[in-house]
């Protein structure tokens, strides 16, 4: 039997495990061949059973490097505590988990839009239509315009149980193109430039898989950022090139900072291939001005960088802020500066998961590409085809999102009431949470303008920082864990999104209904500060 003691360790490996470990440890073909020889010399045959199970050393190291803090250690602890709560309610200090770690509106009691669900139910069970339109309307279960939309979608789709084309249903892509044209005040959009996707996340995966050439390339990402980007970059073994947002200026962008990051990457022989912009911001809640967007596009034009405009929160805008699509700003720049912006490449993303839709589990989204060559678009289509097609019910939801009931439609009044109620309650809770944070010692929070998150700065006492070190945790994770264990409120440490060195933050949604949980947080924070006050 072959046995190996690894240098500077007390770990023994035997048999085939020894062969594999030594070969991996020393990356040596000679070592592997030698150990195989010893293996056979000791009378072991090639068909020895059972073969050993694969461990972490056998896995793709890029996957192991990828991290997604939104469902990281604190949310995993929350799941354990929720299970414990169900088994023994008296064993924890709270009566429910408040999942403020993720933008999952319907999990937190946001009601689905009635029009959406009426149409979806008919798509899932078209035989209901055989009862006759007038009978369905008399039943008060369906409105006339919902029935008409379902019929039109069934005509376009056929059945939601069948694959669609990889780029998405043609009729739905045409509806998306009309929406973009309306939104951007007549700037023309085309169905051929639209890709329907399984949420915006799959669009990000497609783009980074295509435009990242491992260690040769890098992607500029805002800090703080949505962890999807760093995780996907890890999977593609490419460089993250962080550019910091200015917290004191309500998380604004700095073109000088971005250009400095580009030039430093070029000095390291790393080609910046993609620049990510999240607007409205996640986790910051900031909304970019036309001037800020124009400055970003100028850098993209100068260096030939693809811009990913992550605009999934474009409906979630309040407090007088206004969303400006990057596509519209680009078209204006192209008219105002002939030739200068003609080669800018842009991919704009939207999703049914956010906004007033909140249909996270349905996985609907789209990507519009602008300025990409036909050859590159064909590569996107090829990559999309590997997954066959996006979820067909998700595609239908995209149609409903971009073409809601209009004045005169039977569903219009109810739909408008539901939308206004959702947006008003979000704005109200955002203001309440923002006000509460800024009234507390040791928390600073910028005013949210959009999205569904706050990203407050934690000015933690030194005793709390030391206690975190003793617990083997970062200070922001220590605070989040303490908050969870005391109140059941689950948040995400700022380290998972990136933050200026030496600062501590957390991300929380303001989706949970009511204000009782905000009051509980306030009481916890005061107690935490009293406990660790210097």
Short mmCIF file of C-alpha atoms in Angstrom, two decimals:
data_model
loop_
_atom_site.label_atom_id
_atom_site.label_comp_id
_atom_site.label_asym_id
_atom_site.label_seq_id
_atom_site.Cartn_x
_atom_site.Cartn_y
_atom_site.Cartn_z
CA UNK A 1 0.00 0.00 0.00
CA UNK A 2 1.34 3.41 -0.97
CA UNK A 3 1.41 5.94 1.87
CA UNK A 4 2.52 9.57 1.80
CA UNK A 5 3.19 12.08 4.57
CA UNK A 6 2.87 15.62 3.21
CA UNK A 7 5.77 17.88 4.26
CA UNK A 8 5.09 20.23 7.20
CA UNK A 9 1.84 18.39 7.96
CA UNK A 10 0.76 15.43 10.01
CA UNK A 11 -1.61 14.15 7.33
CA UNK A 12 -1.15 10.67 5.81
CA UNK A 13 -2.70 9.62 2.50
CA UNK A 14 -2.81 6.06 1.20
CA UNK A 15 -3.52 4.24 -2.06
CA UNK A 16 -5.04 6.19 -4.91
CA UNK A 17 -5.58 9.17 -2.65
CA UNK A 18 -1.81 9.42 -2.21
CA UNK A 19 -1.32 9.39 -5.99
CA UNK A 20 -3.84 12.13 -6.53
CA UNK A 21 -2.70 14.32 -3.63
CA UNK A 22 0.97 14.21 -4.56
CA UNK A 23 0.22 14.83 -8.23
CA UNK A 24 -1.93 17.84 -7.34
CA UNK A 25 0.44 19.11 -4.71
CA UNK A 26 3.51 19.07 -6.92
CA UNK A 27 1.88 19.28 -10.36
CA UNK A 28 4.39 16.66 -11.43
CA UNK A 29 3.75 14.02 -14.10
CA UNK A 30 6.87 12.18 -12.93
CA UNK A 31 5.56 12.02 -9.38
CA UNK A 32 2.25 10.64 -10.58
CA UNK A 33 3.94 8.03 -12.80
CA UNK A 34 6.27 7.02 -9.97
CA UNK A 35 3.43 6.59 -7.51
CA UNK A 36 1.42 4.57 -10.02
CA UNK A 37 4.47 2.28 -10.36
CA UNK A 38 4.67 1.90 -6.58
CA UNK A 39 0.92 1.29 -6.52
CA UNK A 40 1.23 -1.71 -8.87
CA UNK A 41 4.45 -2.94 -7.25
CA UNK A 42 2.49 -3.31 -4.04
CA UNK A 43 0.05 -5.63 -5.78
CA UNK A 44 -2.88 -3.22 -6.15
CA UNK A 45 -4.86 -3.62 -9.37
CA UNK A 46 -6.53 -0.88 -11.37
CA UNK A 47 -10.05 -2.01 -10.49
CA UNK A 48 -9.80 -1.62 -6.70
CA UNK A 49 -13.23 -0.84 -5.15
CA UNK A 50 -14.72 1.33 -3.87
CA UNK A 51 -13.25 4.37 -5.58
CA UNK A 52 -12.91 7.38 -3.33
CA UNK A 53 -15.52 10.13 -3.43
CA UNK A 54 -14.48 13.43 -4.92
CA UNK A 55 -13.71 16.23 -2.50
CA UNK A 56 -13.19 19.97 -2.79
CA UNK A 57 -9.72 19.43 -4.28
CA UNK A 58 -11.37 17.78 -7.28
CA UNK A 59 -13.72 20.68 -8.04
CA UNK A 60 -13.44 23.71 -10.32
CA UNK A 61 -11.53 26.22 -8.23
CA UNK A 62 -13.29 29.13 -9.96
CA UNK A 63 -16.61 27.89 -8.57
CA UNK A 64 -15.10 27.57 -5.11
CA UNK A 65 -13.84 31.16 -5.30
CA UNK A 66 -17.25 32.57 -6.22
CA UNK A 67 -19.18 34.18 -3.34
CA UNK A 68 -22.75 35.47 -3.16
CA UNK A 69 -23.25 37.34 0.09
CA UNK A 70 -26.99 37.89 -0.37
CA UNK A 71 -27.40 34.21 0.48
CA UNK A 72 -24.23 33.93 2.53
CA UNK A 73 -23.49 33.11 6.17
CA UNK A 74 -26.01 35.45 7.81
CA UNK A 75 -28.97 34.33 5.64
CA UNK A 76 -27.93 30.71 6.19
CA UNK A 77 -28.02 31.32 9.94
CA UNK A 78 -31.44 32.92 9.50
CA UNK A 79 -32.70 29.74 7.83
CA UNK A 80 -31.40 27.67 10.76
CA UNK A 81 -33.06 29.99 13.26
CA UNK A 82 -36.34 29.87 11.35
CA UNK A 83 -36.28 26.08 11.52
CA UNK A 84 -35.49 26.29 15.23
CA UNK A 85 -38.34 28.77 15.72
CA UNK A 86 -40.83 26.38 14.15
CA UNK A 87 -39.69 23.49 16.33
CA UNK A 88 -39.39 25.43 19.59
CA UNK A 89 -40.79 28.99 19.54
CA UNK A 90 -39.47 29.69 23.04
CA UNK A 91 -35.86 28.95 22.08
CA UNK A 92 -35.31 32.27 20.26
CA UNK A 93 -35.86 35.91 21.17
CA UNK A 94 -38.28 36.72 18.33
CA UNK A 95 -41.46 35.36 16.75
CA UNK A 96 -40.53 35.55 13.05
CA UNK A 97 -37.66 36.04 10.62
CA UNK A 98 -37.75 39.31 8.66
CA UNK A 99 -35.91 38.55 5.42
CA UNK A 100 -34.48 42.00 4.74
CA UNK A 101 -31.42 40.47 3.08
CA UNK A 102 -32.85 40.07 -0.41
CA UNK A 103 -35.14 41.96 -2.78
CA UNK A 104 -37.89 39.34 -2.80
CA UNK A 105 -41.11 41.41 -2.60
CA UNK A 106 -43.75 38.69 -2.57
CA UNK A 107 -41.94 36.78 0.17
CA UNK A 108 -42.59 39.90 2.25
CA UNK A 109 -46.30 40.06 1.45
CA UNK A 110 -46.29 42.33 -1.61
CA UNK A 111 -49.48 41.34 -3.42
CA UNK A 112 -49.16 40.16 -7.04
CA UNK A 113 -50.81 42.43 -9.59
CA UNK A 114 -54.29 41.11 -10.38
CA UNK A 115 -53.96 41.61 -14.14
CA UNK A 116 -50.76 39.53 -14.18
CA UNK A 117 -52.31 36.60 -12.37
CA UNK A 118 -55.49 36.60 -14.43
CA UNK A 119 -53.50 36.38 -17.66
CA UNK A 120 -51.03 33.82 -16.30
CA UNK A 121 -53.80 31.52 -15.09
CA UNK A 122 -55.29 31.46 -18.60
CA UNK A 123 -51.89 30.75 -20.12
CA UNK A 124 -51.37 27.84 -17.76
CA UNK A 125 -54.88 26.41 -18.28
CA UNK A 126 -56.24 27.61 -21.64
CA UNK A 127 -59.23 25.25 -21.41
CA UNK A 128 -60.84 27.83 -19.12
CA UNK A 129 -61.36 29.94 -22.24
CA UNK A 130 -63.76 27.28 -23.57
CA UNK A 131 -66.34 28.47 -21.02
CA UNK A 132 -66.84 31.57 -23.15
CA UNK A 133 -65.64 35.12 -22.67
CA UNK A 134 -68.95 36.50 -21.37
CA UNK A 135 -69.29 33.70 -18.81
CA UNK A 136 -65.76 34.35 -17.54
CA UNK A 137 -66.48 38.06 -17.21
CA UNK A 138 -69.76 37.37 -15.37
CA UNK A 139 -67.84 35.15 -12.95
CA UNK A 140 -65.82 38.27 -11.97
CA UNK A 141 -62.68 36.14 -12.07
CA UNK A 142 -61.45 37.71 -15.30
CA UNK A 143 -61.59 41.09 -16.99
CA UNK A 144 -62.13 41.42 -20.73
CA UNK A 145 -58.67 42.87 -21.42
CA UNK A 146 -56.99 40.06 -19.44
CA UNK A 147 -58.80 37.50 -21.60
CA UNK A 148 -57.78 39.35 -24.77
CA UNK A 149 -54.14 39.51 -23.65
CA UNK A 150 -54.09 35.80 -22.83
CA UNK A 151 -55.48 34.97 -26.26
CA UNK A 152 -52.91 37.14 -27.99
CA UNK A 153 -50.05 35.59 -26.00
CA UNK A 154 -51.32 32.07 -26.65
CA UNK A 155 -51.36 32.91 -30.34
CA UNK A 156 -47.73 34.11 -30.10
CA UNK A 157 -46.50 31.35 -27.79
CA UNK A 158 -48.64 28.33 -28.62
CA UNK A 159 -48.31 26.77 -25.18
CA UNK A 160 -46.19 27.67 -22.16
CA UNK A 161 -45.14 24.03 -21.90
CA UNK A 162 -43.14 24.12 -25.13
CA UNK A 163 -39.71 25.60 -25.83
CA UNK A 164 -39.68 28.97 -27.54
CA UNK A 165 -36.90 30.28 -29.76
CA UNK A 166 -33.67 30.83 -27.84
CA UNK A 167 -33.87 34.61 -28.24
CA UNK A 168 -37.44 34.60 -26.97
CA UNK A 169 -40.92 34.78 -28.46
CA UNK A 170 -40.94 37.16 -31.44
CA UNK A 171 -44.26 38.82 -30.54
CA UNK A 172 -43.10 39.52 -26.99
CA UNK A 173 -39.81 40.97 -28.21
CA UNK A 174 -41.80 43.29 -30.48
CA UNK A 175 -43.84 44.42 -27.46
CA UNK A 176 -40.61 45.12 -25.55
CA UNK A 177 -39.25 47.15 -28.46
CA UNK A 178 -42.41 49.28 -28.49
CA UNK A 179 -42.09 49.84 -24.73
CA UNK A 180 -38.48 51.01 -25.02
CA UNK A 181 -39.40 53.34 -27.88
CA UNK A 182 -42.18 54.90 -25.74
CA UNK A 183 -40.03 55.12 -22.63
CA UNK A 184 -37.20 56.83 -24.50
CA UNK A 185 -39.42 59.43 -26.17
CA UNK A 186 -39.36 57.90 -29.62
CA UNK A 187 -35.78 56.58 -29.74
CA UNK A 188 -36.38 53.54 -31.91
CA UNK A 189 -35.86 50.03 -30.54
CA UNK A 190 -35.93 46.82 -32.58
CA UNK A 191 -37.07 43.30 -31.72
CA UNK A 192 -33.90 41.83 -33.25
CA UNK A 193 -31.86 43.65 -30.57
CA UNK A 194 -33.96 42.20 -27.74
CA UNK A 195 -33.09 38.98 -25.91
CA UNK A 196 -35.63 37.63 -23.44
CA UNK A 197 -33.84 36.14 -20.45
CA UNK A 198 -34.45 34.21 -17.23
CA UNK A 199 -34.29 37.37 -15.13
CA UNK A 200 -31.49 39.87 -15.60
CA UNK A 201 -29.00 37.48 -13.97
CA UNK A 202 -28.78 35.19 -16.98
CA UNK A 203 -28.11 38.20 -19.21
CA UNK A 204 -25.18 39.13 -16.96
CA UNK A 205 -23.90 35.57 -17.19
CA UNK A 206 -24.11 35.60 -21.00
CA UNK A 207 -22.32 38.92 -21.34
CA UNK A 208 -19.49 38.21 -18.92
CA UNK A 209 -18.97 34.72 -20.33
CA UNK A 210 -18.59 36.24 -23.80
CA UNK A 211 -16.57 39.38 -23.08
CA UNK A 212 -14.23 38.00 -20.40
CA UNK A 213 -11.09 36.28 -21.67
CA UNK A 214 -9.87 35.02 -18.30
CA UNK A 215 -6.80 36.85 -16.98
CA UNK A 216 -6.45 38.99 -20.12
CA UNK A 217 -9.53 41.05 -19.30
CA UNK A 218 -11.14 42.91 -16.45
CA UNK A 219 -14.58 44.28 -15.68
CA UNK A 220 -15.16 47.63 -14.01
CA UNK A 221 -17.73 47.27 -11.24
CA UNK A 222 -19.08 49.92 -8.86
CA UNK A 223 -18.26 49.57 -5.19
CA UNK A 224 -20.53 48.88 -3.45
CA UNK A 225 -21.89 46.45 -6.04
CA UNK A 226 -24.36 43.62 -6.42
CA UNK A 227 -22.43 40.37 -5.64
CA UNK A 228 -23.72 38.72 -8.82
CA UNK A 229 -20.97 40.52 -10.71
CA UNK A 230 -17.99 39.47 -8.60
CA UNK A 231 -19.34 35.92 -8.39
CA UNK A 232 -19.73 35.68 -12.18
CA UNK A 233 -16.26 37.14 -12.69
CA UNK A 234 -14.84 34.49 -10.38
CA UNK A 235 -16.55 31.80 -12.45
CA UNK A 236 -14.95 33.26 -15.59
CA UNK A 237 -11.54 33.69 -13.91
CA UNK A 238 -11.42 37.37 -14.87
CA UNK A 239 -10.38 40.46 -12.96
CA UNK A 240 -12.79 42.67 -11.05
CA UNK A 241 -11.73 46.29 -11.48
CA UNK A 242 -13.52 48.18 -8.70
CA UNK A 243 -14.38 51.86 -8.95
CA UNK A 244 -15.65 53.45 -5.76
CA UNK A 245 -18.86 55.46 -5.51
CA UNK A 246 -18.74 58.64 -3.42
CA UNK A 247 -20.87 58.01 -0.34
CA UNK A 248 -20.80 61.62 0.85
CA UNK A 249 -22.26 62.74 -2.51
CA UNK A 250 -25.13 60.26 -2.25
CA UNK A 251 -23.14 57.49 -3.92
CA UNK A 252 -22.32 59.46 -7.07
CA UNK A 253 -19.87 58.28 -9.74
CA UNK A 254 -16.52 59.93 -10.41
CA UNK A 255 -15.34 59.86 -14.04
CA UNK A 256 -11.79 60.62 -12.90
CA UNK A 257 -11.87 57.59 -10.58
CA UNK A 258 -13.20 55.32 -13.35
CA UNK A 259 -10.59 56.48 -15.86
CA UNK A 260 -7.82 56.01 -13.31
CA UNK A 261 -8.95 52.40 -12.79
CA UNK A 262 -8.92 51.86 -16.57
CA UNK A 263 -5.38 53.21 -16.95
CA UNK A 264 -4.02 51.22 -14.00
CA UNK A 265 -5.48 48.06 -15.51
CA UNK A 266 -3.85 48.81 -18.87
CA UNK A 267 -0.50 49.30 -17.11
CA UNK A 268 -0.91 45.73 -15.76
CA UNK A 269 -1.67 44.45 -19.29
CA UNK A 270 -5.30 43.86 -18.35
CA UNK A 271 -7.81 44.99 -20.97
CA UNK A 272 -10.95 46.54 -19.42
CA UNK A 273 -13.65 44.93 -21.55
CA UNK A 274 -16.83 45.77 -19.64
CA UNK A 275 -18.04 48.63 -17.42
CA UNK A 276 -20.99 47.84 -15.15
CA UNK A 277 -23.43 50.57 -14.14
CA UNK A 278 -26.31 49.80 -11.74
CA UNK A 279 -28.98 52.49 -11.99
CA UNK A 280 -30.94 52.87 -9.76
CA UNK A 281 -28.25 51.56 -7.48
CA UNK A 282 -28.11 48.25 -5.66
CA UNK A 283 -27.28 48.40 -2.75
CA UNK A 284 -27.12 52.22 -2.60
CA UNK A 285 -30.55 53.34 -3.84
CA UNK A 286 -28.93 56.21 -5.77
CA UNK A 287 -30.25 57.38 -9.17
CA UNK A 288 -27.78 58.67 -11.78
CA UNK A 289 -28.15 62.05 -13.47
CA UNK A 290 -27.91 62.59 -17.23
CA UNK A 291 -24.53 64.25 -16.65
CA UNK A 292 -23.17 61.23 -14.74
CA UNK A 293 -24.40 58.82 -17.43
CA UNK A 294 -22.87 60.98 -20.17
CA UNK A 295 -19.49 60.94 -18.42
CA UNK A 296 -19.56 57.15 -18.19
CA UNK A 297 -20.44 56.83 -21.87
CA UNK A 298 -17.56 59.17 -22.76
CA UNK A 299 -15.11 56.80 -21.07
CA UNK A 300 -16.68 53.82 -22.85
CA UNK A 301 -16.32 55.63 -26.18
CA UNK A 302 -12.70 56.55 -25.49
CA UNK A 303 -11.53 53.06 -24.50
CA UNK A 304 -13.88 50.80 -26.47
CA UNK A 305 -15.53 49.26 -23.40
CA UNK A 306 -18.93 47.52 -23.42
CA UNK A 307 -21.31 49.12 -20.91
CA UNK A 308 -23.74 46.91 -19.00
CA UNK A 309 -26.61 49.12 -17.84
CA UNK A 310 -28.30 47.19 -15.04
CA UNK A 311 -31.62 49.04 -14.95
CA UNK A 312 -33.84 46.50 -13.21
CA UNK A 313 -35.02 49.07 -10.62
CA UNK A 314 -36.13 51.69 -13.15
CA UNK A 315 -39.73 51.56 -11.83
CA UNK A 316 -38.55 51.90 -8.21
CA UNK A 317 -37.90 55.65 -8.21
CA UNK A 318 -39.29 58.08 -5.65
CA UNK A 319 -38.70 61.32 -3.69
CA UNK A 320 -38.78 63.35 -6.91
CA UNK A 321 -35.88 61.49 -8.56
CA UNK A 322 -36.08 60.69 -12.28
CA UNK A 323 -34.75 57.64 -14.06
CA UNK A 324 -32.85 58.22 -17.32
CA UNK A 325 -32.13 55.21 -19.50
CA UNK A 326 -28.57 54.89 -20.70
CA UNK A 327 -29.81 54.07 -24.20
CA UNK A 328 -31.67 57.40 -24.47
CA UNK A 329 -28.68 59.38 -23.17
CA UNK A 330 -26.44 57.58 -25.67
CA UNK A 331 -28.72 58.44 -28.59
CA UNK A 332 -28.72 62.11 -27.56
CA UNK A 333 -24.91 62.12 -27.35
CA UNK A 334 -24.64 60.53 -30.78
CA UNK A 335 -26.72 63.36 -32.24
CA UNK A 336 -24.90 66.11 -30.34
CA UNK A 337 -21.38 64.79 -31.05
CA UNK A 338 -21.41 63.17 -34.51
CA UNK A 339 -18.90 60.34 -34.81
CA UNK A 340 -17.63 60.46 -31.22
CA UNK A 341 -20.09 57.95 -29.73
CA UNK A 342 -20.90 55.90 -32.84
CA UNK A 343 -18.98 52.80 -31.68
CA UNK A 344 -20.27 52.68 -28.11
CA UNK A 345 -21.52 49.19 -27.22
CA UNK A 346 -24.32 48.94 -24.68
CA UNK A 347 -26.37 46.15 -23.11
CA UNK A 348 -29.40 47.34 -21.11
CA UNK A 349 -31.09 44.96 -18.64
CA UNK A 350 -34.57 44.88 -17.11
CA UNK A 351 -36.45 42.32 -15.02
CA UNK A 352 -39.91 41.34 -13.81
CA UNK A 353 -38.43 40.59 -10.38
CA UNK A 354 -38.38 44.19 -9.19
CA UNK A 355 -40.51 47.30 -9.73
CA UNK A 356 -44.18 46.83 -8.90
CA UNK A 357 -44.13 43.38 -10.50
CA UNK A 358 -42.08 41.67 -7.80
CA UNK A 359 -42.32 38.34 -9.66
CA UNK A 360 -38.88 37.05 -8.61
CA UNK A 361 -39.74 33.37 -8.83
CA UNK A 362 -41.16 33.61 -12.36
CA UNK A 363 -37.72 34.48 -13.84
CA UNK A 364 -38.63 37.03 -16.49
CA UNK A 365 -36.30 39.63 -17.96
CA UNK A 366 -34.84 41.10 -21.10
CA UNK A 367 -31.65 42.52 -22.52
CA UNK A 368 -31.45 45.12 -25.29
CA UNK A 369 -28.12 45.39 -27.10
CA UNK A 370 -27.06 48.58 -28.84
CA UNK A 371 -24.06 49.00 -31.13
CA UNK A 372 -22.97 45.35 -31.11
CA UNK A 373 -21.90 43.77 -34.39
CA UNK A 374 -24.01 41.03 -35.94
CA UNK A 375 -21.17 38.57 -35.30
CA UNK A 376 -21.23 39.31 -31.56
CA UNK A 377 -25.03 39.10 -31.46
CA UNK A 378 -24.80 35.66 -33.07
CA UNK A 379 -22.48 34.56 -30.27
CA UNK A 380 -25.03 35.76 -27.69
CA UNK A 381 -27.72 33.77 -29.49
CA UNK A 382 -25.48 30.71 -29.53
CA UNK A 383 -24.88 30.95 -25.80
CA UNK A 384 -28.60 31.46 -25.16
CA UNK A 385 -29.38 28.39 -27.27
CA UNK A 386 -27.31 26.18 -24.96
CA UNK A 387 -30.03 26.76 -22.35
CA UNK A 388 -32.66 26.21 -25.07
CA UNK A 389 -34.90 29.12 -24.05
CA UNK A 390 -35.84 31.36 -21.13
CA UNK A 391 -38.81 30.34 -18.98
CA UNK A 392 -41.86 30.86 -21.20
CA UNK A 393 -44.16 32.10 -18.41
CA UNK A 394 -41.38 34.52 -17.50
CA UNK A 395 -41.38 35.75 -21.08
CA UNK A 396 -45.15 36.30 -20.86
CA UNK A 397 -44.66 38.32 -17.68
CA UNK A 398 -42.21 40.57 -19.52
CA UNK A 399 -45.01 41.29 -22.00
CA UNK A 400 -47.33 42.21 -19.12
CA UNK A 401 -44.68 44.36 -17.44
CA UNK A 402 -43.89 46.46 -20.51
CA UNK A 403 -47.50 46.70 -21.70
CA UNK A 404 -49.79 47.14 -18.67
CA UNK A 405 -53.51 47.99 -18.89
CA UNK A 406 -54.18 51.38 -20.47
CA UNK A 407 -56.90 54.00 -19.84
CA UNK A 408 -60.21 52.58 -21.03
CA UNK A 409 -59.22 48.96 -20.39
CA UNK A 410 -61.39 47.08 -17.90
CA UNK A 411 -58.40 46.31 -15.64
CA UNK A 412 -56.94 49.82 -15.71
CA UNK A 413 -58.39 51.32 -12.53
CA UNK A 414 -57.64 48.33 -10.31
CA UNK A 415 -54.17 47.96 -11.83
CA UNK A 416 -53.33 51.62 -11.24
CA UNK A 417 -54.57 51.46 -7.66
CA UNK A 418 -52.44 48.39 -6.94
CA UNK A 419 -49.35 49.97 -8.51
CA UNK A 420 -49.72 53.26 -6.64
CA UNK A 421 -50.28 51.43 -3.35
CA UNK A 422 -47.09 49.39 -3.79
CA UNK A 423 -44.93 52.37 -4.75
CA UNK A 424 -46.37 54.59 -2.00
CA UNK A 425 -45.78 51.97 0.70
CA UNK A 426 -42.20 51.42 -0.48
CA UNK A 427 -41.49 55.15 -0.45
CA UNK A 428 -43.06 55.49 3.00
CA UNK A 429 -41.01 52.67 4.53
CA UNK A 430 -37.83 53.91 2.84
CA UNK A 431 -38.34 57.34 4.38
CA UNK A 432 -39.15 55.87 7.81
CA UNK A 433 -36.11 53.58 7.85
CA UNK A 434 -33.82 56.36 6.57
CA UNK A 435 -35.12 58.73 9.24
CA UNK A 436 -34.69 56.11 11.96
CA UNK A 437 -31.11 55.31 10.97
CA UNK A 438 -30.04 58.95 10.96
CA UNK A 439 -31.62 59.52 14.37
CA UNK A 440 -29.41 56.85 15.94
CA UNK A 441 -25.91 57.26 17.29
CA UNK A 442 -23.39 55.40 15.16
CA UNK A 443 -25.34 55.15 11.90
CA UNK A 444 -25.13 57.38 8.84
CA UNK A 445 -27.42 56.75 5.88
CA UNK A 446 -27.74 58.49 2.53
CA UNK A 447 -31.22 59.39 1.33
CA UNK A 448 -32.58 56.70 -1.01
CA UNK A 449 -33.89 57.81 -4.40
CA UNK A 450 -34.79 54.44 -5.85
CA UNK A 451 -34.48 50.64 -5.80
CA UNK A 452 -35.50 48.86 -2.59
CA UNK A 453 -32.44 49.03 -0.34
CA UNK A 454 -30.55 51.18 2.13
CA UNK A 455 -26.81 50.85 2.70
CA UNK A 456 -26.12 52.60 6.02
CA UNK A 457 -22.63 53.15 7.38
CA UNK A 458 -21.96 51.65 10.82
CA UNK A 459 -19.69 53.75 13.06
CA UNK A 460 -18.98 50.93 15.47
CA UNK A 461 -17.39 51.38 18.91
CA UNK A 462 -13.89 49.99 19.31
CA UNK A 463 -15.14 47.43 21.83
CA UNK A 464 -17.52 46.04 19.21
CA UNK A 465 -14.70 45.82 16.67
CA UNK A 466 -12.53 43.94 19.18
CA UNK A 467 -15.43 41.61 20.04
CA UNK A 468 -15.86 40.90 16.33
CA UNK A 469 -12.17 40.04 16.01
CA UNK A 470 -12.42 37.65 18.96
CA UNK A 471 -15.42 36.02 17.28
CA UNK A 472 -13.46 35.62 14.04
CA UNK A 473 -15.83 37.91 12.15
CA UNK A 474 -15.70 41.22 10.34
CA UNK A 475 -17.30 44.01 12.41
CA UNK A 476 -20.21 44.47 10.00
CA UNK A 477 -20.94 40.72 10.02
CA UNK A 478 -20.77 40.76 13.83
CA UNK A 479 -23.38 43.52 13.95
CA UNK A 480 -25.64 41.73 11.44
CA UNK A 481 -25.39 38.45 13.34
CA UNK A 482 -26.19 40.18 16.63
CA UNK A 483 -29.17 41.94 15.02
CA UNK A 484 -30.47 38.66 13.62
CA UNK A 485 -30.15 36.74 16.89
CA UNK A 486 -31.84 39.51 18.88
CA UNK A 487 -34.67 40.50 16.53
CA UNK A 488 -34.95 37.99 13.67
CA UNK A 489 -34.10 40.72 11.16
CA UNK A 490 -31.81 39.28 8.47
CA UNK A 491 -29.50 41.71 6.64
CA UNK A 492 -26.27 41.42 4.64
CA UNK A 493 -22.86 42.70 5.82
CA UNK A 494 -21.43 45.47 3.66
CA UNK A 495 -18.27 43.46 2.99
CA UNK A 496 -20.32 41.28 0.65
CA UNK A 497 -20.92 44.27 -1.62
CA UNK A 498 -17.55 45.96 -1.23
CA UNK A 499 -16.85 49.11 0.76
CA UNK A 500 -14.11 51.64 1.35
CA UNK A 501 -11.35 50.06 3.47
CA UNK A 502 -11.85 50.85 7.13
CA UNK A 503 -15.60 51.43 6.79
CA UNK A 504 -18.47 49.15 7.75
CA UNK A 505 -21.94 48.97 6.24
CA UNK A 506 -24.90 46.66 5.83
CA UNK A 507 -27.61 46.29 3.23
CA UNK A 508 -31.26 46.08 4.15
CA UNK A 509 -34.40 46.12 2.08
CA UNK A 510 -37.42 48.17 3.12
CA UNK A 511 -39.87 45.61 1.71
CA UNK A 512 -41.15 44.15 4.99
CA UNK A 513 -44.65 45.46 5.76
CA UNK A 514 -45.39 47.70 8.72
CA UNK A 515 -42.97 49.57 10.95
CA UNK A 516 -42.82 47.28 14.00
CA UNK A 517 -39.61 45.67 12.75
CA UNK A 518 -38.05 49.11 12.33
CA UNK A 519 -38.87 49.89 15.96
CA UNK A 520 -37.32 46.57 17.01
CA UNK A 521 -34.17 47.43 15.07
CA UNK A 522 -34.01 50.82 16.77
CA UNK A 523 -34.26 49.23 20.22
CA UNK A 524 -31.60 46.64 19.34
CA UNK A 525 -29.18 49.27 18.05
CA UNK A 526 -29.46 51.35 21.22
CA UNK A 527 -28.86 48.24 23.33
CA UNK A 528 -25.90 47.18 21.15
CA UNK A 529 -24.26 50.59 21.48
CA UNK A 530 -24.84 50.69 25.21
CA UNK A 531 -23.19 47.27 25.55
CA UNK A 532 -20.11 48.14 23.50
CA UNK A 533 -19.80 51.86 24.16
CA UNK A 534 -16.13 52.91 24.55
#
